[in-house]
Structure formats: structure tokens, C-alpha cells
PDB file of C-alpha atoms in Angstrom:
ATOM      1  CA  MET A   1     -20.889  -0.667   4.345  1.00  0.00           C
ATOM      2  CA  ILE A   2     -20.438  -0.871   0.578  1.00  0.00           C
ATOM      3  CA  ASP A   3     -22.219  -3.736  -1.211  1.00  0.00           C
ATOM      4  CA  GLN A   4     -19.146  -5.844  -1.869  1.00  0.00           C
ATOM      5  CA  LYS A   5     -20.906  -8.428  -4.027  1.00  0.00           C
ATOM      6  CA  SER A   6     -22.238  -5.750  -6.374  1.00  0.00           C
ATOM      7  CA  LEU A   7     -18.849  -4.029  -6.516  1.00  0.00           C
ATOM      8  CA  ALA A   8     -17.096  -7.327  -7.221  1.00  0.00           C
ATOM      9  CA  ASN A   9     -19.568  -8.072 -10.041  1.00  0.00           C
ATOM     10  CA  ASP A  10     -18.870  -4.668 -11.600  1.00  0.00           C
ATOM     11  CA  LEU A  11     -15.128  -5.289 -11.427  1.00  0.00           C
ATOM     12  CA  GLU A  12     -15.500  -8.797 -12.890  1.00  0.00           C
ATOM     13  CA  ALA A  13     -17.393  -7.308 -15.827  1.00  0.00           C
ATOM     14  CA  ILE A  14     -14.677  -4.723 -16.460  1.00  0.00           C
ATOM     15  CA  LEU A  15     -11.965  -7.362 -16.213  1.00  0.00           C
ATOM     16  CA  SER A  16     -13.650  -9.771 -18.631  1.00  0.00           C
ATOM     17  CA  ASP A  17     -14.577  -7.221 -21.321  1.00  0.00           C
ATOM     18  CA  PRO A  18     -11.532  -6.083 -23.357  1.00  0.00           C
ATOM     19  CA  LEU A  19     -13.416  -2.997 -24.556  1.00  0.00           C
ATOM     20  CA  ARG A  20     -14.168  -1.656 -21.075  1.00  0.00           C
ATOM     21  CA  PRO A  21     -11.414   0.583 -19.631  1.00  0.00           C
ATOM     22  CA  ILE A  22     -10.264   0.644 -16.020  1.00  0.00           C
ATOM     23  CA  VAL A  23      -9.584   4.386 -15.899  1.00  0.00           C
ATOM     24  CA  ALA A  24     -11.265   6.957 -18.151  1.00  0.00           C
ATOM     25  CA  ASP A  25     -11.547  10.735 -18.266  1.00  0.00           C
ATOM     26  CA  LYS A  26     -12.451  13.288 -20.920  1.00  0.00           C
ATOM     27  CA  PHE A  27      -9.299  12.715 -22.939  1.00  0.00           C
ATOM     28  CA  ASN A  28      -8.046   9.191 -22.151  1.00  0.00           C
ATOM     29  CA  ALA A  29      -9.175   5.637 -21.444  1.00  0.00           C
ATOM     30  CA  THR A  30      -6.656   3.036 -20.273  1.00  0.00           C
ATOM     31  CA  LYS A  31      -6.449  -0.649 -19.457  1.00  0.00           C
ATOM     32  CA  ASP A  32      -2.892  -1.759 -18.752  1.00  0.00           C
ATOM     33  CA  ARG A  33      -1.706  -4.826 -16.824  1.00  0.00           C
ATOM     34  CA  SER A  34      -0.206  -3.126 -13.784  1.00  0.00           C
ATOM     35  CA  LEU A  35      -1.114  -3.494 -10.132  1.00  0.00           C
ATOM     36  CA  ALA A  36      -1.587   0.235  -9.554  1.00  0.00           C
ATOM     37  CA  THR A  37      -3.816   1.185 -12.466  1.00  0.00           C
ATOM     38  CA  GLY A  38      -4.534  -1.927 -14.483  1.00  0.00           C
ATOM     39  CA  THR A  39      -5.979  -5.413 -14.628  1.00  0.00           C
ATOM     40  CA  SER A  40      -3.616  -6.860 -12.009  1.00  0.00           C
ATOM     41  CA  GLY A  41      -4.937  -4.503  -9.347  1.00  0.00           C
ATOM     42  CA  VAL A  42      -8.542  -5.398 -10.179  1.00  0.00           C
ATOM     43  CA  ALA A  43      -7.633  -9.094 -10.075  1.00  0.00           C
ATOM     44  CA  LEU A  44      -5.918  -8.717  -6.695  1.00  0.00           C
ATOM     45  CA  ALA A  45      -8.990  -7.007  -5.246  1.00  0.00           C
ATOM     46  CA  LEU A  46     -11.216  -9.823  -6.490  1.00  0.00           C
ATOM     47  CA  ILE A  47      -8.845 -12.496  -5.185  1.00  0.00           C
ATOM     48  CA  GLU A  48      -8.742 -10.944  -1.708  1.00  0.00           C
ATOM     49  CA  SER A  49     -12.528 -10.549  -1.587  1.00  0.00           C
ATOM     50  CA  GLN A  50     -13.083 -14.266  -2.114  1.00  0.00           C
ATOM     51  CA  THR A  51     -13.458 -16.598   0.842  1.00  0.00           C
ATOM     52  CA  SER A  52     -10.796 -18.944  -0.544  1.00  0.00           C
ATOM     53  CA  THR A  53      -7.614 -17.182  -1.657  1.00  0.00           C
ATOM     54  CA  PRO A  54      -4.092 -18.358  -2.533  1.00  0.00           C
ATOM     55  CA  HIS A  55      -1.723 -18.658   0.410  1.00  0.00           C
ATOM     56  CA  ASN A  56       1.495 -18.778  -1.588  1.00  0.00           C
ATOM     57  CA  VAL A  57       3.142 -16.161  -3.766  1.00  0.00           C
ATOM     58  CA  ASP A  58       5.622 -16.905  -6.545  1.00  0.00           C
ATOM     59  CA  ARG A  59       7.928 -14.111  -7.707  1.00  0.00           C
ATOM     60  CA  THR A  60       9.465 -14.379 -11.160  1.00  0.00           C
ATOM     61  CA  GLY A  61      12.832 -12.870 -10.362  1.00  0.00           C
ATOM     62  CA  SER A  62      13.503  -9.771  -8.280  1.00  0.00           C
ATOM     63  CA  ILE A  63      10.739  -7.195  -8.705  1.00  0.00           C
ATOM     64  CA  ASP A  64      11.961  -3.598  -8.833  1.00  0.00           C
ATOM     65  CA  ASP A  65       8.516  -1.967  -9.071  1.00  0.00           C
ATOM     66  CA  VAL A  66       5.597  -3.737  -7.441  1.00  0.00           C
ATOM     67  CA  PHE A  67       3.160  -1.034  -8.592  1.00  0.00           C
ATOM     68  CA  SER A  68       3.797  -1.796 -12.279  1.00  0.00           C
ATOM     69  CA  ALA A  69       4.021  -5.567 -11.735  1.00  0.00           C
ATOM     70  CA  SER A  70       1.650  -8.100 -13.306  1.00  0.00           C
ATOM     71  CA  LEU A  71      -0.282 -10.602 -11.163  1.00  0.00           C
ATOM     72  CA  THR A  72      -1.763 -13.898 -12.306  1.00  0.00           C
ATOM     73  CA  ILE A  73      -3.196 -17.006 -10.624  1.00  0.00           C
ATOM     74  CA  ALA A  74      -1.640 -20.377 -11.455  1.00  0.00           C
ATOM     75  CA  ASP A  75      -2.430 -23.600  -9.563  1.00  0.00           C
ATOM     76  CA  GLU A  76      -3.958 -21.600  -6.706  1.00  0.00           C
ATOM     77  CA  ARG A  77      -0.767 -19.562  -6.344  1.00  0.00           C
ATOM     78  CA  LEU A  78      -0.404 -15.837  -6.874  1.00  0.00           C
ATOM     79  CA  VAL A  79       2.358 -15.216  -9.442  1.00  0.00           C
ATOM     80  CA  VAL A  80       3.980 -11.771  -9.478  1.00  0.00           C
ATOM     81  CA  SER A  81       6.140 -10.786 -12.419  1.00  0.00           C
ATOM     82  CA  GLY A  82       7.740  -7.586 -13.612  1.00  0.00           C
ATOM     83  CA  THR A  83      10.742  -6.144 -15.355  1.00  0.00           C
ATOM     84  CA  THR A  84      13.813  -5.008 -13.472  1.00  0.00           C
ATOM     85  CA  THR A  85      15.007  -1.432 -13.879  1.00  0.00           C
ATOM     86  CA  ARG A  86      18.734  -1.891 -13.238  1.00  0.00           C
ATOM     87  CA  SER A  87      20.900   0.380 -15.364  1.00  0.00           C
ATOM     88  CA  GLU A  88      24.439  -0.587 -16.230  1.00  0.00           C
ATOM     89  CA  THR A  89      25.310   2.896 -17.517  1.00  0.00           C
ATOM     90  CA  ARG A  90      24.567   5.149 -14.550  1.00  0.00           C
ATOM     91  CA  ASP A  91      23.521   5.127 -10.927  1.00  0.00           C
ATOM     92  CA  THR A  92      19.835   4.781 -10.123  1.00  0.00           C
ATOM     93  CA  ASP A  93      18.161   7.949  -8.853  1.00  0.00           C
ATOM     94  CA  ILE A  94      16.910   7.564  -5.288  1.00  0.00           C
ATOM     95  CA  GLY A  95      13.470   8.561  -6.613  1.00  0.00           C
ATOM     96  CA  ASP A  96      10.368   7.923  -4.506  1.00  0.00           C
ATOM     97  CA  VAL A  97       8.019   5.070  -3.635  1.00  0.00           C
ATOM     98  CA  PHE A  98       6.996   4.803  -7.313  1.00  0.00           C
ATOM     99  CA  THR A  99      10.357   5.409  -9.007  1.00  0.00           C
ATOM    100  CA  GLY A 100      14.075   4.661  -8.710  1.00  0.00           C
ATOM    101  CA  TYR A 101      15.962   3.108  -5.833  1.00  0.00           C
ATOM    102  CA  SER A 102      13.315   3.913  -3.204  1.00  0.00           C
ATOM    103  CA  CYS A 103      10.690   2.097  -5.254  1.00  0.00           C
ATOM    104  CA  LYS A 104      13.041  -0.872  -5.590  1.00  0.00           C
ATOM    105  CA  CYS A 105      13.570  -1.060  -1.798  1.00  0.00           C
ATOM    106  CA  TRP A 106       9.840  -0.736  -1.045  1.00  0.00           C
ATOM    107  CA  SER A 107       8.897  -3.288  -3.724  1.00  0.00           C
ATOM    108  CA  ARG A 108      11.367  -5.857  -2.427  1.00  0.00           C
ATOM    109  CA  LEU A 109       9.962  -5.346   1.081  1.00  0.00           C
ATOM    110  CA  VAL A 110       6.386  -5.818  -0.154  1.00  0.00           C
ATOM    111  CA  LEU A 111       7.359  -9.096  -1.820  1.00  0.00           C
ATOM    112  CA  GLY A 112       9.625 -10.403   0.932  1.00  0.00           C
ATOM    113  CA  GLN A 113      12.744 -10.211  -1.234  1.00  0.00           C
ATOM    114  CA  GLU A 114      16.273  -9.153  -0.393  1.00  0.00           C
ATOM    115  CA  ILE A 115      16.786  -5.405  -0.123  1.00  0.00           C
ATOM    116  CA  PRO A 116      19.302  -4.214  -2.759  1.00  0.00           C
ATOM    117  CA  HIS A 117      22.607  -2.654  -1.722  1.00  0.00           C
ATOM    118  CA  GLU A 118      23.793  -0.706  -4.727  1.00  0.00           C
ATOM    119  CA  ALA A 119      24.915   2.737  -5.814  1.00  0.00           C
ATOM    120  CA  PHE A 120      22.263   5.429  -6.200  1.00  0.00           C
ATOM    121  CA  SER A 121      22.237   9.167  -6.688  1.00  0.00           C
ATOM    122  CA  ASP A 122      20.314  11.551  -4.449  1.00  0.00           C
ATOM    123  CA  ARG A 123      18.280  12.982  -7.318  1.00  0.00           C
ATOM    124  CA  PRO A 124      14.598  12.523  -6.397  1.00  0.00           C
ATOM    125  CA  GLY A 125      11.834  11.453  -8.743  1.00  0.00           C
ATOM    126  CA  GLY A 126       9.868  13.673 -11.085  1.00  0.00           C
ATOM    127  CA  VAL A 127       7.309  14.570  -8.409  1.00  0.00           C
ATOM    128  CA  VAL A 128       8.522  16.107  -5.169  1.00  0.00           C
ATOM    129  CA  ARG A 129       6.173  16.733  -2.255  1.00  0.00           C
ATOM    130  CA  PRO A 130       6.139  15.639   1.403  1.00  0.00           C
ATOM    131  CA  GLY A 131       5.193  12.100   2.318  1.00  0.00           C
ATOM    132  CA  LEU A 132       5.835   8.432   1.706  1.00  0.00           C
ATOM    133  CA  GLY A 133       4.800   8.761  -1.931  1.00  0.00           C
ATOM    134  CA  HIS A 134       7.161  11.426  -3.207  1.00  0.00           C
ATOM    135  CA  GLY A 135       8.985  13.038  -0.295  1.00  0.00           C
ATOM    136  CA  GLU A 136      11.979  12.770   1.969  1.00  0.00           C
ATOM    137  CA  LEU A 137      10.135  10.232   4.155  1.00  0.00           C
ATOM    138  CA  ILE A 138      10.482   7.447   1.581  1.00  0.00           C
ATOM    139  CA  ARG A 139      14.004   8.526   0.646  1.00  0.00           C
ATOM    140  CA  ASP A 140      15.060   8.511   4.310  1.00  0.00           C
ATOM    141  CA  PHE A 141      13.497   5.064   4.666  1.00  0.00           C
ATOM    142  CA  ALA A 142      15.326   3.730   1.585  1.00  0.00           C
ATOM    143  CA  ARG A 143      18.657   5.007   2.934  1.00  0.00           C
ATOM    144  CA  TRP A 144      17.911   3.484   6.348  1.00  0.00           C
ATOM    145  CA  ILE A 145      16.793   0.041   5.180  1.00  0.00           C
ATOM    146  CA  SER A 146      19.682  -0.330   2.737  1.00  0.00           C
ATOM    147  CA  GLU A 147      22.315   0.448   5.370  1.00  0.00           C
ATOM    148  CA  PRO A 148      23.900  -2.873   6.469  1.00  0.00           C
ATOM    149  CA  SER A 149      24.500  -1.803  10.077  1.00  0.00           C
ATOM    150  CA  SER A 150      23.995  -4.098  13.066  1.00  0.00           C
ATOM    151  CA  PRO A 151      22.370  -3.532  15.443  1.00  0.00           C
ATOM    152  CA  ARG A 152      20.091  -1.407  13.305  1.00  0.00           C
ATOM    153  CA  PRO A 153      19.407   2.078  14.757  1.00  0.00           C
ATOM    154  CA  ARG A 154      15.941   3.559  15.175  1.00  0.00           C
ATOM    155  CA  PHE A 155      14.564   4.981  11.930  1.00  0.00           C
ATOM    156  CA  GLN A 156      14.764   8.774  11.748  1.00  0.00           C
ATOM    157  CA  THR A 157      13.219  11.008   9.090  1.00  0.00           C
ATOM    158  CA  SER A 158      13.223  14.718   8.379  1.00  0.00           C
ATOM    159  CA  GLU A 159       9.462  14.552   7.705  1.00  0.00           C
ATOM    160  CA  GLU A 160       7.554  13.933  10.938  1.00  0.00           C
ATOM    161  CA  SER A 161       4.558  16.274  10.645  1.00  0.00           C
ATOM    162  CA  PHE A 162       1.853  16.300   7.978  1.00  0.00           C
ATOM    163  CA  PRO A 163      -1.390  18.259   7.541  1.00  0.00           C
ATOM    164  CA  GLY A 164      -3.248  15.187   6.254  1.00  0.00           C
ATOM    165  CA  LEU A 165      -3.754  11.504   7.042  1.00  0.00           C
ATOM    166  CA  GLY A 166      -3.100   9.749   3.728  1.00  0.00           C
ATOM    167  CA  TRP A 167      -0.683   6.939   2.891  1.00  0.00           C
ATOM    168  CA  CYS A 168       1.212   8.752   0.141  1.00  0.00           C
ATOM    169  CA  ASN A 169       1.048  12.259   1.618  1.00  0.00           C
ATOM    170  CA  GLY A 170       0.246  12.110   5.328  1.00  0.00           C
ATOM    171  CA  ILE A 171       0.354  10.484   8.742  1.00  0.00           C
ATOM    172  CA  ALA A 172      -0.561   7.003   7.480  1.00  0.00           C
ATOM    173  CA  GLY A 173       2.624   6.918   5.407  1.00  0.00           C
ATOM    174  CA  LEU A 174       4.728   7.903   8.410  1.00  0.00           C
ATOM    175  CA  ILE A 175       3.055   5.195  10.504  1.00  0.00           C
ATOM    176  CA  SER A 176       3.625   2.633   7.750  1.00  0.00           C
ATOM    177  CA  ALA A 177       7.331   3.409   7.374  1.00  0.00           C
ATOM    178  CA  LYS A 178       7.945   3.448  11.131  1.00  0.00           C
ATOM    179  CA  THR A 179       6.016   0.204  11.634  1.00  0.00           C
ATOM    180  CA  CYS A 180       8.132  -1.482   8.955  1.00  0.00           C
ATOM    181  CA  ALA A 181      11.260  -0.130  10.637  1.00  0.00           C
ATOM    182  CA  ALA A 182      10.152  -1.464  14.035  1.00  0.00           C
ATOM    183  CA  VAL A 183       9.627  -4.947  12.607  1.00  0.00           C
ATOM    184  CA  ARG A 184      12.813  -4.794  10.569  1.00  0.00           C
ATOM    185  CA  ARG A 185      14.973  -3.993  13.585  1.00  0.00           C
ATOM    186  CA  SER A 186      13.100  -6.427  15.886  1.00  0.00           C
ATOM    187  CA  ALA A 187      11.882  -3.623  18.150  1.00  0.00           C
ATOM    188  CA  ARG A 188       8.096  -4.021  18.202  1.00  0.00           C
ATOM    189  CA  ASP A 189       7.923  -3.673  21.988  1.00  0.00           C
ATOM    190  CA  GLU A 190      10.289  -0.703  22.048  1.00  0.00           C
ATOM    191  CA  ASP A 191       8.732   1.266  19.167  1.00  0.00           C
ATOM    192  CA  GLY A 192       5.168  -0.016  19.315  1.00  0.00           C
ATOM    193  CA  LEU A 193       3.754   2.217  22.047  1.00  0.00           C
ATOM    194  CA  ASN A 194       4.388   5.463  20.172  1.00  0.00           C
ATOM    195  CA  LEU A 195       3.028   4.033  16.934  1.00  0.00           C
ATOM    196  CA  ILE A 196      -0.115   2.741  18.622  1.00  0.00           C
ATOM    197  CA  GLN A 197      -0.676   6.152  20.213  1.00  0.00           C
ATOM    198  CA  LEU A 198      -0.116   7.906  16.885  1.00  0.00           C
ATOM    199  CA  THR A 199      -2.596   5.576  15.202  1.00  0.00           C
ATOM    200  CA  ARG A 200      -5.236   6.058  17.903  1.00  0.00           C
ATOM    201  CA  LYS A 201      -4.857   9.839  17.653  1.00  0.00           C
ATOM    202  CA  ALA A 202      -5.330   9.700  13.874  1.00  0.00           C
ATOM    203  CA  LEU A 203      -8.406   7.490  14.237  1.00  0.00           C
ATOM    204  CA  SER A 204      -9.998  10.033  16.587  1.00  0.00           C
ATOM    205  CA  THR A 205     -10.146  12.587  13.758  1.00  0.00           C
ATOM    206  CA  ASN A 206     -13.621  14.032  13.116  1.00  0.00           C
ATOM    207  CA  TYR A 207     -15.777  11.883  10.825  1.00  0.00           C
ATOM    208  CA  SER A 208     -16.284  14.708   8.334  1.00  0.00           C
ATOM    209  CA  VAL A 209     -12.517  15.113   7.924  1.00  0.00           C
ATOM    210  CA  LEU A 210     -12.085  11.374   7.368  1.00  0.00           C
ATOM    211  CA  LEU A 211     -14.812  11.310   4.729  1.00  0.00           C
ATOM    212  CA  ASP A 212     -13.280  14.298   2.956  1.00  0.00           C
ATOM    213  CA  MET A 213     -10.152  12.194   2.356  1.00  0.00           C
ATOM    214  CA  GLY A 214     -11.966  10.454  -0.485  1.00  0.00           C
ATOM    215  CA  PRO A 215     -12.084   6.853  -1.794  1.00  0.00           C
ATOM    216  CA  SER A 216      -8.417   6.347  -2.739  1.00  0.00           C
ATOM    217  CA  LEU A 217      -5.925   3.859  -1.327  1.00  0.00           C
ATOM    218  CA  CYS A 218      -3.133   6.272  -2.208  1.00  0.00           C
ATOM    219  CA  HIS A 219      -4.239   9.310  -0.220  1.00  0.00           C
ATOM    220  CA  GLY A 220      -7.793   8.534   0.847  1.00  0.00           C
ATOM    221  CA  LEU A 221      -9.786   6.950   3.656  1.00  0.00           C
ATOM    222  CA  PRO A 222      -9.579   3.257   2.582  1.00  0.00           C
ATOM    223  CA  GLY A 223      -5.774   3.371   2.506  1.00  0.00           C
ATOM    224  CA  PHE A 224      -5.666   5.122   5.865  1.00  0.00           C
ATOM    225  CA  LEU A 225      -7.866   2.436   7.454  1.00  0.00           C
ATOM    226  CA  VAL A 226      -5.737  -0.359   5.926  1.00  0.00           C
ATOM    227  CA  ILE A 227      -2.692   1.119   7.681  1.00  0.00           C
ATOM    228  CA  CYS A 228      -4.526   1.415  11.004  1.00  0.00           C
ATOM    229  CA  ALA A 229      -5.731  -2.192  10.834  1.00  0.00           C
ATOM    230  CA  GLY A 230      -2.232  -3.342   9.941  1.00  0.00           C
ATOM    231  CA  VAL A 231      -0.698  -1.528  12.900  1.00  0.00           C
ATOM    232  CA  ALA A 232      -3.238  -3.189  15.189  1.00  0.00           C
ATOM    233  CA  ARG A 233      -2.271  -6.626  13.876  1.00  0.00           C
ATOM    234  CA  VAL A 234       1.486  -6.029  13.846  1.00  0.00           C
ATOM    235  CA  PHE A 235       1.435  -4.861  17.484  1.00  0.00           C
ATOM    236  CA  GLN A 236      -1.365  -7.282  18.550  1.00  0.00           C
ATOM    237  CA  GLN A 237      -3.844  -4.621  19.629  1.00  0.00           C
ATOM    238  CA  ASN A 238      -7.271  -6.250  19.407  1.00  0.00           C
ATOM    239  CA  ASP A 239      -9.122  -3.256  20.847  1.00  0.00           C
ATOM    240  CA  LEU A 240      -7.563  -0.988  18.238  1.00  0.00           C
ATOM    241  CA  LEU A 241      -8.442  -3.464  15.484  1.00  0.00           C
ATOM    242  CA  HIS A 242     -12.054  -3.499  16.694  1.00  0.00           C
ATOM    243  CA  ASP A 243     -12.157   0.311  16.501  1.00  0.00           C
ATOM    244  CA  VAL A 244     -10.886   0.191  12.906  1.00  0.00           C
ATOM    245  CA  PHE A 245     -13.552  -2.394  12.021  1.00  0.00           C
ATOM    246  CA  GLU A 246     -16.277  -0.121  13.408  1.00  0.00           C
ATOM    247  CA  LEU A 247     -14.995   2.910  11.520  1.00  0.00           C
ATOM    248  CA  ALA A 248     -14.813   0.937   8.290  1.00  0.00           C
ATOM    249  CA  GLU A 249     -18.371  -0.300   8.741  1.00  0.00           C
ATOM    250  CA  SER A 250     -19.711   3.228   9.182  1.00  0.00           C
ATOM    251  CA  LEU A 251     -17.520   5.189   6.759  1.00  0.00           C
ATOM    252  CA  LEU A 252     -16.875   2.916   3.763  1.00  0.00           C
ATOM    253  CA  THR A 253     -20.217   3.629   2.110  1.00  0.00           C
ATOM    254  CA  TYR A 254     -21.615   3.830  -1.402  1.00  0.00           C
ATOM    255  CA  GLU A 255     -21.495   7.617  -1.149  1.00  0.00           C
ATOM    256  CA  LEU A 256     -17.737   7.413  -0.616  1.00  0.00           C
ATOM    257  CA  GLN A 257     -17.362   4.936  -3.470  1.00  0.00           C
ATOM    258  CA  VAL A 258     -18.911   7.294  -6.033  1.00  0.00           C
ATOM    259  CA  SER A 259     -17.124  10.451  -4.849  1.00  0.00           C
ATOM    260  CA  ILE A 260     -14.469  10.363  -7.586  1.00  0.00           C
ATOM    261  CA  PRO A 261     -13.053  13.615  -9.026  1.00  0.00           C
ATOM    262  CA  THR A 262     -15.469  15.458 -11.317  1.00  0.00           C
ATOM    263  CA  ASP A 263     -13.086  15.244 -14.302  1.00  0.00           C
ATOM    264  CA  VAL A 264     -12.889  11.427 -14.056  1.00  0.00           C
ATOM    265  CA  TYR A 265     -15.597   9.320 -15.740  1.00  0.00           C
ATOM    266  CA  LEU A 266     -14.448   5.962 -14.386  1.00  0.00           C
ATOM    267  CA  ASP A 267     -11.789   4.762 -11.980  1.00  0.00           C
ATOM    268  CA  ALA A 268     -11.841   1.046 -11.214  1.00  0.00           C
ATOM    269  CA  SER A 269      -8.106   0.908 -10.435  1.00  0.00           C
ATOM    270  CA  TRP A 270      -6.453  -0.493  -7.324  1.00  0.00           C
ATOM    271  CA  LEU A 271      -4.444   2.568  -6.291  1.00  0.00           C
ATOM    272  CA  THR A 272      -7.090   5.290  -6.615  1.00  0.00           C
ATOM    273  CA  GLY A 273     -10.368   3.646  -7.606  1.00  0.00           C
ATOM    274  CA  SER A 274     -13.078   1.136  -6.776  1.00  0.00           C
ATOM    275  CA  ALA A 275     -10.829  -1.951  -6.904  1.00  0.00           C
ATOM    276  CA  GLY A 276      -8.821  -0.381  -4.108  1.00  0.00           C
ATOM    277  CA  ILE A 277     -11.963   0.041  -2.017  1.00  0.00           C
ATOM    278  CA  LEU A 278     -12.878  -3.633  -2.418  1.00  0.00           C
ATOM    279  CA  TRP A 279      -9.295  -4.658  -1.604  1.00  0.00           C
ATOM    280  CA  ALA A 280      -9.263  -2.364   1.449  1.00  0.00           C
ATOM    281  CA  ILE A 281     -12.419  -3.899   2.911  1.00  0.00           C
ATOM    282  CA  SER A 282     -10.761  -7.332   2.784  1.00  0.00           C
ATOM    283  CA  ALA A 283      -7.354  -6.050   3.967  1.00  0.00           C
ATOM    284  CA  ILE A 284      -8.963  -4.368   6.967  1.00  0.00           C
ATOM    285  CA  ARG A 285     -10.855  -7.498   8.012  1.00  0.00           C
ATOM    286  CA  ARG A 286      -7.974  -9.939   7.602  1.00  0.00           C
ATOM    287  CA  LYS A 287      -4.290  -9.859   6.785  1.00  0.00           C
ATOM    288  CA  PRO A 288      -3.939  -9.640   2.984  1.00  0.00           C
ATOM    289  CA  ILE A 289      -1.820 -11.923   0.811  1.00  0.00           C
ATOM    290  CA  LEU A 290       0.584  -9.072   0.135  1.00  0.00           C
ATOM    291  CA  ASN A 291       0.319  -5.455   1.200  1.00  0.00           C
ATOM    292  CA  PRO A 292       1.889  -2.678  -0.889  1.00  0.00           C
ATOM    293  CA  LEU A 293       0.763  -0.092   1.694  1.00  0.00           C
ATOM    294  CA  LEU A 294       2.177  -1.759   4.843  1.00  0.00           C
ATOM    295  CA  PRO A 295       4.431  -4.617   3.698  1.00  0.00           C
ATOM    296  CA  TYR A 296       4.770  -6.520   6.990  1.00  0.00           C
ATOM    297  CA  ASP A 297       1.002  -6.850   7.473  1.00  0.00           C
ATOM    298  CA  ALA A 298       0.774  -9.608   4.869  1.00  0.00           C
ATOM    299  CA  ARG A 299       0.452 -13.383   4.723  1.00  0.00           C
ATOM    300  CA  ILE A 300       3.488 -13.529   2.447  1.00  0.00           C
ATOM    301  CA  TYR A 301       5.549 -13.036   5.620  1.00  0.00           C
ATOM    302  CA  ASP A 302       3.665 -15.787   7.455  1.00  0.00           C
ATOM    303  CA  ALA A 303       4.775 -18.243   4.784  1.00  0.00           C
ATOM    304  CA  SER A 304       8.396 -17.128   4.660  1.00  0.00           C
TER     305      SER A 304
END
């Protein structure tokens, strides 16, 4: 297992030094305030890794994009703030999990806020490829969750098969969306068996294939294991959760931590870098405060 204390110390040093970037490559070095790539994501990882963490979350208004949101601690409460993206001049594009209406629906779900019911166009985001990140899976989910039907039908998507296991581009994203749908329509018993079987099958993948996924939350091994642990908790499968713990212990190693792309000098971000690894270790072991990868596996829902 990765030395979490050493990793946390490295992240603390980056966070406290204004001259040290969070992401750097040959041409750029950045340090924004966002959850995905900036100081808020590093802070969230450090908060979750501590033994005593805030149990309450304050949201400053409705958050349309959780991945660009800013996080701060005030009076032992996690405060999430961000700008809304509502346009009064045209419909919002349906986009993907990071842009447009789909991002708005996913972000509201992550933060336990009301899902918006508003006009949107079916133009996707700037990136189009299969999966929860940029594909029809997230767009199908946004259409489904924003439909005010009762009783709510089972979630259906045109993207059911993926060559990989990642959250943004593979099976983990499908499992995440379908788990959220099962909880949303109060059908954990009805939908849970298939999702548990799908998760167990994914976990049985050869170790070498799992390691080749890389160290990213977005499409890598840590994000995949966060989803598997969340499914185990949502559907109360202690044996499955134990299996995820064992895999995390054996596969989340220093070698994985340093296996960043060769054209990247530093990545300490939450979504693709070392902050995400530290956050994943905590989110696998216990339900996180909030969970942008699997929204219903979060303590924010325990408090609501």
C-alpha cells in the first residue's frame, strides 16, 4: 500500500507553497482552485485522509459544475461554492459529465441538490467518446434523471458494453450510473443483483490488466476501486467490500503512484493525479464526505 503519510506531506507542501504547481508538463504549469485539477481537489484529499473530518457540507447556491467548484473548510464544515452556468439567451447543450446540462444534473446529484428540469439541446460537449465522461451513457442518464415520471422506469442506455474498466470511459462508469438509478428509483433489491454480479466480474480481471489502468481517478485503477467499494456499501455486500479492500492493499502501490504519462512532469490533481490516489484510499475504506464518482456513496446523503 502507498505510504499515505508521505503522500499527504507532499500534497500539504504543494498546497502551502504558492510557487509550486499542481499540474506541470513541458509547456504549462497550473494551480487553479477547482476540485478536478486545482487546490480544492488537493484539500479534499487531505481532509478525507484525516481521522477527524467534517460531517456537514454547506453549498453556496446551486452548483452547476462540481468539478470546477471551490472547497473550503469553515467551522469544521466543508463549504462548496461555484458559479452557475445558466444562459438566458439559448438552451444549454446536453454536453457530458464535465459540460452542459449533463454536468449540471450530475453535479446536483453529487451535492444532494434538486435536479434541474429545464430546456436543453441535444448537442453534446466538445469531446465525444463512449462512457460516463463524454458519451451517450451520461447523456442518457441526464435525460432519465430529469424526467419527472412516477413510478420511475428502469434506467436504459445505448452504451452497455465497454472494452475498459474506467469511470469516465468503461464499466465502472456504467456501474456508477446504474447504481445511482437504482437508488433514485428505490429499487436496490430489484436492480442490485445484476450490479453486484457486474462488479464482481470486473474485480476478477487479471492483476496485470488492472495495473495497466494507471493511477487516475478518471479512467484508472483508483477510480475503479472507489466505484466497487461504493457498490458494496450501497447494496450492503460486506464480502464484496472485503475483496475490494484486499485488492486496494495489493495494487495501490508506490509503483502505481509514479506511473504518470511520460510527457507530464507533475500531477498532484484530484481527477488524474496523486491527490486522487490519496482520496481513493480513504474513499475505499470508508464512505467519503461527498463522492463525485458515485454520488450516493457519500456521507452527505446520510445527513440529508
